[in-house]
Amino acid sequence: MLRSLIKTASALALSAGVLSAPALAEDHAEDHKSEGTGPALWQLSDDDTTIYLFGTIHILPEGETWYDDRISSAFDASEELVFEVDMDDMESAGVEMAARAALPEGQTLRSLMNEEDLAQYEAALQGIGIPAEALDPVEPWVATITLGMVPLLQAGYQPDQGVEMVLRERGEDKTRTALETMDEQISLFDTLLMDAQLAMLDATVEGIDDVVTSIETMKAEWLGGDAEELGALMNDELDNPELYQRLLLDRNRNWVDWIETRLEQPGTVFIAVGAGHLAGTGSVQDILAERGYSVERVAH
């Protein structure tokens, strides 16, 4: 069972989608004015290169309609499709994640927790039907990902309906590129200090009852095209400075470096990354603007 949980988690969460989906504050759950119908799409260009930026949700229920004419036109015009990681290599990702997930021999995940956190953790596991001992052999970051995933799977969200998986199937004839390696994505979590990992797990446990409501609200913002509100939902509660720097800012800067290099070559490129990276302070667009690039939203 443990290996199955790790494999499922690796297929979905290496790009931090679930870790960027904390329980929603009440003010974020209120009605809002949408900027348009359909997910936001951006574009930057020079004389011979066009790059589209599309924010994704990594896991969706079956039957969601989001692939509209704007997205289709940009996607069809692109010769190169770029994801956060190699979407063709999920099997090896699960193997590598499992290999790096283990705690030292003689140590268990529950032994690392204080009495209060342990009681909440065991109650959360019971609530989603996972035996208390199931995740004992793994580091806290793996348990965090698993606890973020299972409620979504139980609610009917499906890995193969995530935006990247759909685009991957539609883009079989395109050159495919990854912004990060699997090792880099796993290292985002595996190299966190243990205290930070335990804090991340505790926050996930405390918000586990709201996971489905949270992503439903984010999905509504995403489908409605309200990128700023979506960015607030995804990133505002990422208030740990180390996690904010590691999971968002550093990666966004690295991706902008990649974009700058890619602009030196002709062609049309479609970049699909988690929507939280394309909204709010420190977004990819913010960093591009700081470096003198003009990024325009593609109109509905």
Tab-separated table of C-alpha atoms in Angstrom:
chain	number	residue	atom	x	y	z
A	1	MET	CA	0.000	0.000	0.000
A	2	LEU	CA	2.789	2.434	0.894
A	3	ARG	CA	4.487	2.012	-2.479
A	4	SER	CA	1.164	2.616	-4.234
A	5	LEU	CA	0.600	5.826	-2.276
A	6	ILE	CA	4.075	7.099	-3.129
A	7	LYS	CA	3.639	6.265	-6.809
A	8	THR	CA	0.322	8.126	-6.936
A	9	ALA	CA	1.764	11.130	-5.154
A	10	SER	CA	4.778	11.314	-7.441
A	11	ALA	CA	2.595	11.357	-10.521
A	12	LEU	CA	0.801	14.449	-9.314
A	13	ALA	CA	2.589	16.542	-6.777
A	14	LEU	CA	6.260	16.889	-7.651
A	15	SER	CA	5.416	20.274	-9.076
A	16	ALA	CA	4.016	21.397	-5.726
A	17	GLY	CA	0.465	21.850	-6.871
A	18	VAL	CA	-1.126	20.414	-3.785
A	19	LEU	CA	1.402	21.957	-1.426
A	20	SER	CA	0.341	25.339	-2.772
A	21	ALA	CA	-3.322	24.659	-1.992
A	22	PRO	CA	-3.840	25.395	1.708
A	23	ALA	CA	-7.191	25.747	3.420
A	24	LEU	CA	-8.979	28.845	2.255
A	25	ALA	CA	-9.566	31.887	4.365
A	26	GLU	CA	-13.186	33.054	4.396
A	27	ASP	CA	-12.505	36.230	2.425
A	28	HIS	CA	-11.161	34.178	-0.489
A	29	ALA	CA	-14.337	32.119	-0.642
A	30	GLU	CA	-16.529	35.119	-1.391
A	31	ASP	CA	-17.886	35.939	-4.830
A	32	HIS	CA	-15.545	37.871	-7.107
A	33	LYS	CA	-15.570	39.612	-10.432
A	34	SER	CA	-14.021	37.399	-13.086
A	35	GLU	CA	-11.670	38.817	-15.679
A	36	GLY	CA	-13.032	36.535	-18.380
A	37	THR	CA	-14.292	33.079	-19.163
A	38	GLY	CA	-11.561	30.492	-19.459
A	39	PRO	CA	-8.113	30.132	-17.883
A	40	ALA	CA	-5.660	32.999	-18.294
A	41	LEU	CA	-3.102	32.863	-21.115
A	42	TRP	CA	-0.162	35.232	-21.644
A	43	GLN	CA	2.197	35.950	-24.504
A	44	LEU	CA	5.595	37.555	-24.998
A	45	SER	CA	7.340	37.962	-28.335
A	46	ASP	CA	10.301	39.377	-30.165
A	47	ASP	CA	10.970	39.563	-33.905
A	48	ASP	CA	11.128	35.814	-34.496
A	49	THR	CA	9.981	34.122	-31.265
A	50	THR	CA	6.618	33.848	-29.526
A	51	ILE	CA	6.255	32.288	-26.092
A	52	TYR	CA	2.874	31.523	-24.531
A	53	LEU	CA	2.529	31.153	-20.760
A	54	PHE	CA	-0.371	29.052	-19.511
A	55	GLY	CA	-1.149	28.389	-15.855
A	56	THR	CA	-2.363	24.893	-15.073
A	57	ILE	CA	-4.128	22.847	-12.426
A	58	HIS	CA	-2.348	19.508	-12.077
A	59	ILE	CA	-5.401	17.379	-11.221
A	60	LEU	CA	-9.037	17.808	-12.314
A	61	PRO	CA	-12.300	15.876	-12.365
A	62	GLU	CA	-13.327	14.219	-15.601
A	63	GLY	CA	-15.339	16.368	-17.990
A	64	GLU	CA	-13.996	19.836	-17.149
A	65	THR	CA	-14.154	22.115	-20.202
A	66	TRP	CA	-11.224	24.524	-20.352
A	67	TYR	CA	-9.557	24.009	-23.750
A	68	ASP	CA	-11.104	26.999	-25.538
A	69	ASP	CA	-10.336	28.665	-28.888
A	70	ARG	CA	-7.623	30.954	-27.448
A	71	ILE	CA	-5.743	28.062	-25.927
A	72	SER	CA	-6.273	25.891	-29.011
A	73	SER	CA	-4.938	28.562	-31.362
A	74	ALA	CA	-1.839	29.186	-29.258
A	75	PHE	CA	-1.230	25.494	-28.726
A	76	ASP	CA	-1.662	24.565	-32.390
A	77	ALA	CA	0.690	27.358	-33.449
A	78	SER	CA	3.442	26.132	-31.112
A	79	GLU	CA	6.141	23.735	-32.230
A	80	GLU	CA	7.528	23.252	-28.723
A	81	LEU	CA	5.653	22.237	-25.570
A	82	VAL	CA	7.299	22.937	-22.207
A	83	PHE	CA	6.290	21.474	-18.827
A	84	GLU	CA	7.778	21.799	-15.357
A	85	VAL	CA	9.101	18.230	-15.587
A	86	ASP	CA	9.239	15.447	-18.145
A	87	MET	CA	5.664	14.147	-18.259
A	88	ASP	CA	6.823	11.019	-20.074
A	89	ASP	CA	8.904	9.890	-17.097
A	90	MET	CA	6.386	9.521	-14.270
A	91	GLU	CA	7.218	5.853	-13.659
A	92	SER	CA	10.867	6.565	-12.933
A	93	ALA	CA	9.788	9.513	-10.813
A	94	GLY	CA	7.855	7.155	-8.559
A	95	VAL	CA	10.853	4.855	-8.236
A	96	GLU	CA	13.209	7.725	-7.407
A	97	MET	CA	10.760	9.284	-4.978
A	98	ALA	CA	10.314	5.987	-3.138
A	99	ALA	CA	14.079	5.530	-2.936
A	100	ARG	CA	14.582	8.956	-1.357
A	101	ALA	CA	11.507	8.897	0.846
A	102	ALA	CA	12.720	6.518	3.538
A	103	LEU	CA	13.586	7.618	7.046
A	104	PRO	CA	16.760	6.187	8.649
A	105	GLU	CA	16.414	2.648	9.971
A	106	GLY	CA	14.901	2.571	13.436
A	107	GLN	CA	13.105	5.896	13.033
A	108	THR	CA	9.416	6.385	12.246
A	109	LEU	CA	7.448	9.387	11.100
A	110	ARG	CA	5.170	9.323	14.130
A	111	SER	CA	8.152	9.200	16.495
A	112	LEU	CA	9.189	12.637	15.209
A	113	MET	CA	5.935	14.317	16.280
A	114	ASN	CA	4.920	15.863	19.559
A	115	GLU	CA	1.849	14.470	21.311
A	116	GLU	CA	-0.602	17.084	19.990
A	117	ASP	CA	0.548	16.898	16.378
A	118	LEU	CA	0.582	13.107	16.504
A	119	ALA	CA	-3.034	12.941	17.674
A	120	GLN	CA	-4.139	15.285	14.866
A	121	TYR	CA	-2.115	13.351	12.307
A	122	GLU	CA	-3.560	9.975	13.285
A	123	ALA	CA	-7.081	11.411	13.230
A	124	ALA	CA	-6.468	12.803	9.740
A	125	LEU	CA	-5.241	9.431	8.491
A	126	GLN	CA	-8.248	7.690	9.988
A	127	GLY	CA	-10.541	10.214	8.318
A	128	ILE	CA	-9.269	9.334	4.842
A	129	GLY	CA	-9.007	5.613	5.459
A	130	ILE	CA	-5.231	5.204	5.778
A	131	PRO	CA	-3.887	3.003	8.607
A	132	ALA	CA	-1.960	4.956	11.236
A	133	GLU	CA	1.247	3.009	10.558
A	134	ALA	CA	1.079	3.214	6.748
A	135	LEU	CA	3.407	6.187	6.374
A	136	ASP	CA	5.707	5.430	9.302
A	137	PRO	CA	8.719	4.585	7.088
A	138	VAL	CA	8.717	7.859	5.101
A	139	GLU	CA	9.915	11.399	5.625
A	140	PRO	CA	7.322	14.069	6.460
A	141	TRP	CA	7.359	15.636	2.978
A	142	VAL	CA	6.085	12.381	1.455
A	143	ALA	CA	3.270	12.183	3.999
A	144	THR	CA	2.411	15.814	3.253
A	145	ILE	CA	2.015	15.090	-0.449
A	146	THR	CA	0.029	11.927	0.212
A	147	LEU	CA	-2.387	13.591	2.630
A	148	GLY	CA	-2.940	16.374	0.120
A	149	MET	CA	-3.693	13.915	-2.675
A	150	VAL	CA	-5.913	11.244	-1.193
A	151	PRO	CA	-8.970	13.453	-0.459
A	152	LEU	CA	-8.883	14.727	-4.045
A	153	LEU	CA	-8.720	11.226	-5.475
A	154	GLN	CA	-11.587	10.177	-3.225
A	155	ALA	CA	-13.615	13.174	-4.481
A	156	GLY	CA	-13.225	12.115	-8.110
A	157	TYR	CA	-10.245	14.198	-9.175
A	158	GLN	CA	-8.115	12.237	-11.609
A	159	PRO	CA	-4.405	12.487	-12.492
A	160	ASP	CA	-5.009	11.818	-16.174
A	161	GLN	CA	-7.442	14.751	-16.356
A	162	GLY	CA	-4.842	17.263	-15.154
A	163	VAL	CA	-3.994	19.980	-17.663
A	164	GLU	CA	-0.469	18.744	-18.324
A	165	MET	CA	-1.657	15.229	-19.100
A	166	VAL	CA	-4.296	16.523	-21.527
A	167	LEU	CA	-1.794	18.790	-23.287
A	168	ARG	CA	0.734	15.971	-23.414
A	169	GLU	CA	-1.711	13.801	-25.333
A	170	ARG	CA	-2.674	16.633	-27.679
A	171	GLY	CA	0.966	17.552	-28.272
A	172	GLU	CA	2.420	14.196	-29.240
A	173	ASP	CA	3.810	15.709	-32.465
A	174	LYS	CA	5.540	18.614	-30.704
A	175	THR	CA	9.059	18.911	-29.339
A	176	ARG	CA	8.739	18.538	-25.573
A	177	THR	CA	11.026	20.205	-23.057
A	178	ALA	CA	11.167	20.301	-19.243
A	179	LEU	CA	12.157	23.264	-17.091
A	180	GLU	CA	13.340	21.028	-14.243
A	181	THR	CA	14.550	17.480	-13.771
A	182	MET	CA	12.788	14.942	-11.565
A	183	ASP	CA	15.782	15.031	-9.235
A	184	GLU	CA	15.459	18.803	-8.867
A	185	GLN	CA	11.752	18.574	-8.078
A	186	ILE	CA	12.185	15.814	-5.512
A	187	SER	CA	15.074	17.727	-3.944
A	188	LEU	CA	12.778	20.720	-3.374
A	189	PHE	CA	11.209	18.685	-0.573
A	190	ASP	CA	13.768	16.019	0.278
A	191	THR	CA	16.438	18.553	1.246
A	192	LEU	CA	14.184	20.594	3.529
A	193	LEU	CA	15.238	20.610	7.166
A	194	MET	CA	13.212	18.148	9.230
A	195	ASP	CA	11.572	20.914	11.277
A	196	ALA	CA	10.346	22.553	8.072
A	197	GLN	CA	9.036	19.238	6.774
A	198	LEU	CA	7.143	18.588	10.002
A	199	ALA	CA	5.669	22.104	9.966
A	200	MET	CA	4.521	21.570	6.387
A	201	LEU	CA	2.925	18.249	7.343
A	202	ASP	CA	1.185	19.755	10.361
A	203	ALA	CA	-0.294	22.544	8.223
A	204	THR	CA	-1.586	19.959	5.754
A	205	VAL	CA	-3.126	17.899	8.565
A	206	GLU	CA	-4.877	20.956	9.985
A	207	GLY	CA	-6.345	21.805	6.571
A	208	ILE	CA	-7.184	18.302	5.366
A	209	ASP	CA	-10.954	18.712	5.785
A	210	ASP	CA	-10.838	21.711	3.444
A	211	VAL	CA	-8.644	20.270	0.685
A	212	VAL	CA	-11.498	19.527	-1.707
A	213	THR	CA	-13.306	22.804	-0.998
A	214	SER	CA	-10.028	24.639	-1.509
A	215	ILE	CA	-9.275	23.187	-4.905
A	216	GLU	CA	-12.909	23.572	-5.993
A	217	THR	CA	-12.650	27.287	-5.246
A	218	MET	CA	-9.311	27.531	-7.044
A	219	LYS	CA	-10.746	25.670	-10.007
A	220	ALA	CA	-13.613	28.164	-10.221
A	221	GLU	CA	-11.159	31.089	-10.186
A	222	TRP	CA	-9.014	29.383	-12.812
A	223	LEU	CA	-11.930	28.614	-15.126
A	224	GLY	CA	-13.195	32.160	-14.665
A	225	GLY	CA	-9.861	33.658	-15.659
A	226	ASP	CA	-9.284	35.594	-12.430
A	227	ALA	CA	-5.526	35.096	-12.286
A	228	GLU	CA	-4.838	37.472	-9.406
A	229	GLU	CA	-7.400	35.918	-7.102
A	230	LEU	CA	-6.138	32.475	-8.068
A	231	GLY	CA	-2.602	33.552	-7.244
A	232	ALA	CA	-3.762	34.793	-3.853
A	233	LEU	CA	-5.500	31.511	-3.137
A	234	MET	CA	-2.480	29.462	-4.131
A	235	ASN	CA	0.309	31.508	-2.633
A	236	ASP	CA	-0.908	33.789	0.182
A	237	GLU	CA	-0.699	31.100	2.844
A	238	LEU	CA	2.746	29.955	1.732
A	239	ASP	CA	4.003	32.091	4.590
A	240	ASN	CA	7.073	30.069	5.509
A	241	PRO	CA	9.946	32.143	4.055
A	242	GLU	CA	12.050	29.093	3.184
A	243	LEU	CA	9.189	27.385	1.355
A	244	TYR	CA	8.175	30.576	-0.449
A	245	GLN	CA	11.728	31.107	-1.636
A	246	ARG	CA	12.324	27.460	-2.541
A	247	LEU	CA	9.001	26.496	-4.094
A	248	LEU	CA	8.139	29.756	-5.839
A	249	LEU	CA	10.651	32.580	-6.191
A	250	ASP	CA	13.821	30.621	-6.950
A	251	ARG	CA	12.040	28.450	-9.476
A	252	ASN	CA	10.342	31.401	-11.165
A	253	ARG	CA	13.702	33.135	-11.581
A	254	ASN	CA	15.238	29.992	-13.035
A	255	TRP	CA	12.362	29.667	-15.477
A	256	VAL	CA	12.752	33.275	-16.572
A	257	ASP	CA	16.426	32.557	-17.255
A	258	TRP	CA	15.244	29.711	-19.486
A	259	ILE	CA	12.746	31.968	-21.255
A	260	GLU	CA	15.406	34.613	-21.914
A	261	THR	CA	17.677	32.003	-23.472
A	262	ARG	CA	14.831	30.549	-25.522
A	263	LEU	CA	13.963	33.983	-26.932
A	264	GLU	CA	17.325	33.937	-28.683
A	265	GLN	CA	16.046	31.139	-30.941
A	266	PRO	CA	13.190	31.472	-33.455
A	267	GLY	CA	9.939	29.575	-33.052
A	268	THR	CA	6.697	29.407	-31.091
A	269	VAL	CA	6.660	27.850	-27.634
A	270	PHE	CA	3.811	26.880	-25.307
A	271	ILE	CA	4.839	26.791	-21.623
A	272	ALA	CA	2.404	25.122	-19.201
A	273	VAL	CA	3.241	25.428	-15.491
A	274	GLY	CA	1.285	25.538	-12.248
A	275	ALA	CA	-1.022	28.569	-12.178
A	276	GLY	CA	0.455	29.805	-8.898
A	277	HIS	CA	3.688	30.620	-10.719
A	278	LEU	CA	1.895	33.000	-13.105
A	279	ALA	CA	0.078	35.235	-10.622
A	280	GLY	CA	0.838	37.459	-7.690
A	281	THR	CA	4.017	39.109	-6.456
A	282	GLY	CA	7.129	37.330	-7.679
A	283	SER	CA	5.334	35.665	-10.585
A	284	VAL	CA	7.107	34.754	-13.797
A	285	GLN	CA	5.505	37.805	-15.431
A	286	ASP	CA	6.711	40.077	-12.615
A	287	ILE	CA	10.278	38.899	-13.047
A	288	LEU	CA	10.087	39.234	-16.831
A	289	ALA	CA	8.818	42.801	-16.406
A	290	GLU	CA	11.692	43.578	-14.024
A	291	ARG	CA	14.059	42.455	-16.776
A	292	GLY	CA	12.409	44.697	-19.368
A	293	TYR	CA	10.091	42.262	-21.152
A	294	SER	CA	6.483	43.039	-22.043
A	295	VAL	CA	4.025	40.246	-21.302
A	296	GLU	CA	0.475	40.631	-22.592
A	297	ARG	CA	-2.598	38.684	-21.639
A	298	VAL	CA	-4.265	36.983	-24.611
A	299	ALA	CA	-7.777	38.418	-24.869
A	300	HIS	CA	-10.926	36.327	-24.841
